[in-house]
PDB file of C-alpha atoms in Angstrom:
ATOM      1  CA  MET Z   1       0.000   0.000   0.000  1.00  0.00           C
ATOM      2  CA  SER Z   2       1.325   3.458  -0.869  1.00  0.00           C
ATOM      3  CA  GLN Z   3       2.451   5.717   1.917  1.00  0.00           C
ATOM      4  CA  ILE Z   4       2.218   8.923  -0.138  1.00  0.00           C
ATOM      5  CA  GLY Z   5      -0.022  11.399   1.687  1.00  0.00           C
ATOM      6  CA  LYS Z   6      -0.017   9.337   4.890  1.00  0.00           C
ATOM      7  CA  GLN Z   7       0.319  11.291   8.146  1.00  0.00           C
ATOM      8  CA  ILE Z   8       3.312  10.280  10.202  1.00  0.00           C
ATOM      9  CA  VAL Z   9       2.535   8.545  13.473  1.00  0.00           C
ATOM     10  CA  ASP Z  10       2.424  10.306  16.809  1.00  0.00           C
ATOM     11  CA  PHE Z  11       5.671   9.567  18.561  1.00  0.00           C
ATOM     12  CA  LYS Z  12       7.916  10.557  21.442  1.00  0.00           C
ATOM     13  CA  VAL Z  13      11.467   9.211  21.274  1.00  0.00           C
ATOM     14  CA  GLN Z  14      14.893   9.992  22.650  1.00  0.00           C
ATOM     15  CA  SER Z  15      17.694  11.286  20.466  1.00  0.00           C
ATOM     16  CA  PHE Z  16      21.378  11.930  20.634  1.00  0.00           C
ATOM     17  CA  ASN Z  17      22.335  15.280  19.121  1.00  0.00           C
ATOM     18  CA  ASN Z  18      25.133  17.767  19.753  1.00  0.00           C
ATOM     19  CA  ASN Z  19      26.431  15.708  22.668  1.00  0.00           C
ATOM     20  CA  GLU Z  20      23.054  15.801  24.426  1.00  0.00           C
ATOM     21  CA  PHE Z  21      20.094  13.530  24.910  1.00  0.00           C
ATOM     22  CA  GLN Z  22      16.860  15.168  23.786  1.00  0.00           C
ATOM     23  CA  THR Z  23      13.220  14.182  23.419  1.00  0.00           C
ATOM     24  CA  VAL Z  24      11.753  14.487  19.909  1.00  0.00           C
ATOM     25  CA  THR Z  25       8.008  14.305  19.170  1.00  0.00           C
ATOM     26  CA  LYS Z  26       5.786  14.584  16.120  1.00  0.00           C
ATOM     27  CA  GLU Z  27       4.989  18.145  17.147  1.00  0.00           C
ATOM     28  CA  ASP Z  28       8.702  18.993  16.907  1.00  0.00           C
ATOM     29  CA  VAL Z  29       8.832  18.062  13.223  1.00  0.00           C
ATOM     30  CA  LEU Z  30       5.657  19.806  12.074  1.00  0.00           C
ATOM     31  CA  GLY Z  31       6.070  23.175  10.369  1.00  0.00           C
ATOM     32  CA  LYS Z  32       9.219  22.298   8.427  1.00  0.00           C
ATOM     33  CA  TRP Z  33      10.380  19.657   6.005  1.00  0.00           C
ATOM     34  CA  SER Z  34      11.829  16.491   7.520  1.00  0.00           C
ATOM     35  CA  ILE Z  35      13.771  13.495   6.342  1.00  0.00           C
ATOM     36  CA  PHE Z  36      13.477  10.267   8.312  1.00  0.00           C
ATOM     37  CA  PHE Z  37      16.467   8.144   7.361  1.00  0.00           C
ATOM     38  CA  PHE Z  38      16.071   4.623   8.755  1.00  0.00           C
ATOM     39  CA  TYR Z  39      19.024   2.249   8.908  1.00  0.00           C
ATOM     40  CA  PRO Z  40      19.442  -1.233  10.429  1.00  0.00           C
ATOM     41  CA  ALA Z  41      21.892  -0.680  13.283  1.00  0.00           C
ATOM     42  CA  ASP Z  42      24.775   1.250  14.787  1.00  0.00           C
ATOM     43  CA  PHE Z  43      28.275  -0.244  14.645  1.00  0.00           C
ATOM     44  CA  THR Z  44      27.672  -1.770  11.219  1.00  0.00           C
ATOM     45  CA  PHE Z  45      29.218  -1.375   7.773  1.00  0.00           C
ATOM     46  CA  VAL Z  46      27.063   0.356   5.145  1.00  0.00           C
ATOM     47  CA  CYS Z  47      25.203   2.521   7.698  1.00  0.00           C
ATOM     48  CA  PRO Z  48      28.123   4.788   8.675  1.00  0.00           C
ATOM     49  CA  THR Z  49      28.890   5.517   5.012  1.00  0.00           C
ATOM     50  CA  GLU Z  50      25.310   6.705   4.488  1.00  0.00           C
ATOM     51  CA  LEU Z  51      25.194   8.756   7.678  1.00  0.00           C
ATOM     52  CA  GLU Z  52      28.491  10.427   6.767  1.00  0.00           C
ATOM     53  CA  ASP Z  53      27.157  11.196   3.271  1.00  0.00           C
ATOM     54  CA  LEU Z  54      24.187  12.966   4.881  1.00  0.00           C
ATOM     55  CA  ALA Z  55      26.462  14.746   7.359  1.00  0.00           C
ATOM     56  CA  ASN Z  56      28.552  16.108   4.488  1.00  0.00           C
ATOM     57  CA  LEU Z  57      25.445  17.746   2.960  1.00  0.00           C
ATOM     58  CA  TYR Z  58      23.692  18.651   6.210  1.00  0.00           C
ATOM     59  CA  GLU Z  59      24.165  22.405   5.790  1.00  0.00           C
ATOM     60  CA  GLU Z  60      22.568  22.229   2.335  1.00  0.00           C
ATOM     61  CA  PHE Z  61      19.592  20.349   3.756  1.00  0.00           C
ATOM     62  CA  LYS Z  62      19.265  22.891   6.587  1.00  0.00           C
ATOM     63  CA  ALA Z  63      19.327  25.718   4.009  1.00  0.00           C
ATOM     64  CA  THR Z  64      16.081  24.256   2.602  1.00  0.00           C
ATOM     65  CA  ASN Z  65      14.337  24.429   6.021  1.00  0.00           C
ATOM     66  CA  THR Z  66      14.720  20.665   6.382  1.00  0.00           C
ATOM     67  CA  GLU Z  67      15.794  18.605   9.377  1.00  0.00           C
ATOM     68  CA  ILE Z  68      17.346  15.189   8.996  1.00  0.00           C
ATOM     69  CA  PHE Z  69      16.529  12.489  11.526  1.00  0.00           C
ATOM     70  CA  SER Z  70      18.510   9.278  11.312  1.00  0.00           C
ATOM     71  CA  VAL Z  71      16.600   6.424  12.939  1.00  0.00           C
ATOM     72  CA  SER Z  72      17.584   2.962  14.132  1.00  0.00           C
ATOM     73  CA  THR Z  73      16.186   0.646  16.775  1.00  0.00           C
ATOM     74  CA  ASP Z  74      19.284   1.241  18.899  1.00  0.00           C
ATOM     75  CA  THR Z  75      18.955   3.319  22.086  1.00  0.00           C
ATOM     76  CA  HIS Z  76      20.189   6.879  22.441  1.00  0.00           C
ATOM     77  CA  PHE Z  77      22.941   5.481  24.691  1.00  0.00           C
ATOM     78  CA  VAL Z  78      24.190   3.294  21.837  1.00  0.00           C
ATOM     79  CA  HIS Z  79      24.072   6.303  19.480  1.00  0.00           C
ATOM     80  CA  LYS Z  80      26.300   8.205  21.912  1.00  0.00           C
ATOM     81  CA  ALA Z  81      28.725   5.295  22.247  1.00  0.00           C
ATOM     82  CA  TRP Z  82      28.960   5.011  18.449  1.00  0.00           C
ATOM     83  CA  HIS Z  83      29.508   8.767  18.184  1.00  0.00           C
ATOM     84  CA  ASP Z  84      32.249   8.629  20.825  1.00  0.00           C
ATOM     85  CA  THR Z  85      34.136   5.760  19.162  1.00  0.00           C
ATOM     86  CA  SER Z  86      33.767   6.409  15.405  1.00  0.00           C
ATOM     87  CA  GLU Z  87      35.530   9.244  13.563  1.00  0.00           C
ATOM     88  CA  THR Z  88      32.895   8.930  10.839  1.00  0.00           C
ATOM     89  CA  ILE Z  89      29.921   9.271  13.203  1.00  0.00           C
ATOM     90  CA  LYS Z  90      31.550  12.208  15.031  1.00  0.00           C
ATOM     91  CA  LYS Z  91      30.837  14.246  11.861  1.00  0.00           C
ATOM     92  CA  ILE Z  92      27.066  13.990  12.418  1.00  0.00           C
ATOM     93  CA  ASN Z  93      25.300  17.154  13.585  1.00  0.00           C
ATOM     94  CA  TYR Z  94      21.714  16.065  12.952  1.00  0.00           C
ATOM     95  CA  PRO Z  95      19.542  14.223  15.512  1.00  0.00           C
ATOM     96  CA  MET Z  96      19.996  10.458  15.770  1.00  0.00           C
ATOM     97  CA  LEU Z  97      16.631   9.103  16.892  1.00  0.00           C
ATOM     98  CA  ALA Z  98      16.437   6.061  19.144  1.00  0.00           C
ATOM     99  CA  ASP Z  99      13.607   3.676  18.303  1.00  0.00           C
ATOM    100  CA  PRO Z 100      14.069   0.639  20.595  1.00  0.00           C
ATOM    101  CA  THR Z 101      10.293   0.113  20.900  1.00  0.00           C
ATOM    102  CA  GLY Z 102       9.831   0.321  17.115  1.00  0.00           C
ATOM    103  CA  VAL Z 103       7.164   3.034  17.234  1.00  0.00           C
ATOM    104  CA  LEU Z 104       8.749   4.840  14.277  1.00  0.00           C
ATOM    105  CA  SER Z 105       9.931   1.759  12.388  1.00  0.00           C
ATOM    106  CA  ARG Z 106       6.453   0.251  12.551  1.00  0.00           C
ATOM    107  CA  GLY Z 107       4.755   3.596  11.938  1.00  0.00           C
ATOM    108  CA  PHE Z 108       6.725   4.059   8.714  1.00  0.00           C
ATOM    109  CA  ASP Z 109       6.296   0.335   7.917  1.00  0.00           C
ATOM    110  CA  VAL Z 110      10.018  -0.512   7.736  1.00  0.00           C
ATOM    111  CA  MET Z 111      10.374  -2.793  10.783  1.00  0.00           C
ATOM    112  CA  ILE Z 112      11.960  -6.183  10.128  1.00  0.00           C
ATOM    113  CA  GLU Z 113      10.066  -7.952  12.897  1.00  0.00           C
ATOM    114  CA  GLU Z 114      12.193 -11.115  13.054  1.00  0.00           C
ATOM    115  CA  ASP Z 115      15.401  -9.050  13.412  1.00  0.00           C
ATOM    116  CA  GLY Z 116      14.099  -6.141  15.508  1.00  0.00           C
ATOM    117  CA  MET Z 117      15.751  -3.730  13.074  1.00  0.00           C
ATOM    118  CA  ALA Z 118      14.606  -1.284  10.409  1.00  0.00           C
ATOM    119  CA  GLU Z 119      14.937  -1.580   6.658  1.00  0.00           C
ATOM    120  CA  ARG Z 120      16.948   1.087   4.824  1.00  0.00           C
ATOM    121  CA  GLY Z 121      13.977   3.415   4.367  1.00  0.00           C
ATOM    122  CA  THR Z 122      14.091   7.089   3.428  1.00  0.00           C
ATOM    123  CA  PHE Z 123      11.036   9.291   3.907  1.00  0.00           C
ATOM    124  CA  ILE Z 124      10.556  12.946   2.991  1.00  0.00           C
ATOM    125  CA  VAL Z 125       7.828  14.524   5.104  1.00  0.00           C
ATOM    126  CA  ASN Z 126       6.259  17.899   4.317  1.00  0.00           C
ATOM    127  CA  PRO Z 127       5.590  20.580   6.960  1.00  0.00           C
ATOM    128  CA  GLU Z 128       2.050  19.223   7.450  1.00  0.00           C
ATOM    129  CA  GLY Z 129       3.441  15.853   8.545  1.00  0.00           C
ATOM    130  CA  GLU Z 130       2.554  13.974   5.348  1.00  0.00           C
ATOM    131  CA  ILE Z 131       4.880  11.545   3.594  1.00  0.00           C
ATOM    132  CA  VAL Z 132       5.550  12.915   0.098  1.00  0.00           C
ATOM    133  CA  SER Z 133       8.376  10.575  -0.924  1.00  0.00           C
ATOM    134  CA  TYR Z 134       9.770   7.284   0.258  1.00  0.00           C
ATOM    135  CA  GLU Z 135      12.223   4.658  -0.835  1.00  0.00           C
ATOM    136  CA  VAL Z 136      13.192   1.359   0.745  1.00  0.00           C
ATOM    137  CA  VAL Z 137      16.467  -0.242  -0.322  1.00  0.00           C
ATOM    138  CA  ALA Z 138      17.906  -3.696   0.359  1.00  0.00           C
ATOM    139  CA  GLY Z 139      20.107  -3.788   3.443  1.00  0.00           C
ATOM    140  CA  ASN Z 140      23.292  -4.386   1.483  1.00  0.00           C
ATOM    141  CA  VAL Z 141      23.018  -1.246  -0.712  1.00  0.00           C
ATOM    142  CA  GLY Z 142      23.748   2.296   0.468  1.00  0.00           C
ATOM    143  CA  ARG Z 143      21.809   5.409  -0.523  1.00  0.00           C
ATOM    144  CA  ASN Z 144      22.918   8.701  -2.081  1.00  0.00           C
ATOM    145  CA  ALA Z 145      22.453  11.996  -0.197  1.00  0.00           C
ATOM    146  CA  GLU Z 146      22.881  14.115  -3.353  1.00  0.00           C
ATOM    147  CA  GLU Z 147      19.911  12.388  -5.013  1.00  0.00           C
ATOM    148  CA  LEU Z 148      17.891  12.747  -1.817  1.00  0.00           C
ATOM    149  CA  LEU Z 149      18.619  16.493  -1.760  1.00  0.00           C
ATOM    150  CA  ARG Z 150      17.608  16.776  -5.444  1.00  0.00           C
ATOM    151  CA  LYS Z 151      14.282  15.010  -4.763  1.00  0.00           C
ATOM    152  CA  LEU Z 152      13.657  17.196  -1.706  1.00  0.00           C
ATOM    153  CA  LYS Z 153      14.194  20.386  -3.722  1.00  0.00           C
ATOM    154  CA  ALA Z 154      11.874  19.126  -6.469  1.00  0.00           C
ATOM    155  CA  LEU Z 155       9.166  18.309  -3.915  1.00  0.00           C
ATOM    156  CA  GLN Z 156       9.547  21.721  -2.317  1.00  0.00           C
ATOM    157  CA  PHE Z 157       9.349  23.391  -5.730  1.00  0.00           C
ATOM    158  CA  VAL Z 158       6.094  21.671  -6.725  1.00  0.00           C
ATOM    159  CA  ALA Z 159       4.637  22.350  -3.266  1.00  0.00           C
ATOM    160  CA  GLU Z 160       5.250  26.061  -3.877  1.00  0.00           C
ATOM    161  CA  ASN Z 161       4.268  25.880  -7.578  1.00  0.00           C
ATOM    162  CA  PRO Z 162       1.343  23.444  -7.803  1.00  0.00           C
ATOM    163  CA  ALA Z 163       0.689  24.200 -11.501  1.00  0.00           C
ATOM    164  CA  GLU Z 164       4.140  22.894 -12.471  1.00  0.00           C
ATOM    165  CA  VAL Z 165       5.866  19.501 -12.439  1.00  0.00           C
ATOM    166  CA  CYS Z 166       9.528  18.520 -12.416  1.00  0.00           C
ATOM    167  CA  PRO Z 167      10.747  16.202 -15.178  1.00  0.00           C
ATOM    168  CA  ALA Z 168      13.313  13.416 -14.732  1.00  0.00           C
ATOM    169  CA  LYS Z 169      16.710  14.559 -13.465  1.00  0.00           C
ATOM    170  CA  TRP Z 170      15.305  18.027 -12.693  1.00  0.00           C
ATOM    171  CA  LYS Z 171      17.664  20.188 -10.657  1.00  0.00           C
ATOM    172  CA  GLU Z 172      17.036  23.498  -8.973  1.00  0.00           C
ATOM    173  CA  GLY Z 173      16.917  26.242 -11.602  1.00  0.00           C
ATOM    174  CA  ASN Z 174      16.129  23.876 -14.492  1.00  0.00           C
ATOM    175  CA  GLU Z 175      13.017  24.219 -16.613  1.00  0.00           C
ATOM    176  CA  THR Z 176       9.825  22.624 -15.347  1.00  0.00           C
ATOM    177  CA  LEU Z 177       6.684  21.582 -17.192  1.00  0.00           C
ATOM    178  CA  LYS Z 178       3.186  23.035 -16.991  1.00  0.00           C
ATOM    179  CA  PRO Z 179       0.811  20.140 -17.684  1.00  0.00           C
ATOM    180  CA  SER Z 180      -1.889  20.943 -20.208  1.00  0.00           C
ATOM    181  CA  ILE Z 181      -3.688  19.329 -23.098  1.00  0.00           C
ATOM    182  CA  ASP Z 182      -1.251  21.123 -25.407  1.00  0.00           C
ATOM    183  CA  LEU Z 183       1.623  18.953 -24.087  1.00  0.00           C
ATOM    184  CA  VAL Z 184      -0.121  15.604 -24.579  1.00  0.00           C
ATOM    185  CA  GLY Z 185       1.947  13.524 -27.004  1.00  0.00           C
ATOM    186  CA  LEU Z 186       4.600  16.202 -27.493  1.00  0.00           C
ATOM    187  CA  ILE Z 187       7.058  15.095 -24.838  1.00  0.00           C
TER     188      ILE Z 187
END
């Protein structure tokens, strides 16, 4: 079943961010764009490469009024331990959400029940709390933060310009399309 347009679940979880433990709720994410970036577990192999990729573009995401939330079923204590021991994870400045009860993983439908871990799921959520994009990738394949940023900017553009659409490979500043009967069969 499609998750496009689905409201995110109510939640209250702990996070590790900027060397502090913090509580994050659904109310905290409303009013701005959000990316929920689920990964299987801390202290693994592909996961740190993805989280570092996001960390390297974090300022660009923030410039679009977007917060990144990485999410695993590890606790906030484990997130801190990983941060303290990994040079790669020390680069992260966005909140690392702890989901040991699976409220988020189940709410976004990425929980691998038999393993107690989340799939590699990426969700873009608009300021109203609705999922507007999602992708779930096999656990042995990493994702690309540049493509995620491109999709986010396209979604933000069409949200602000509902009469236009973004074609394949659209990048900020490129030409868009204005759907009409005059375009039918011409593209």
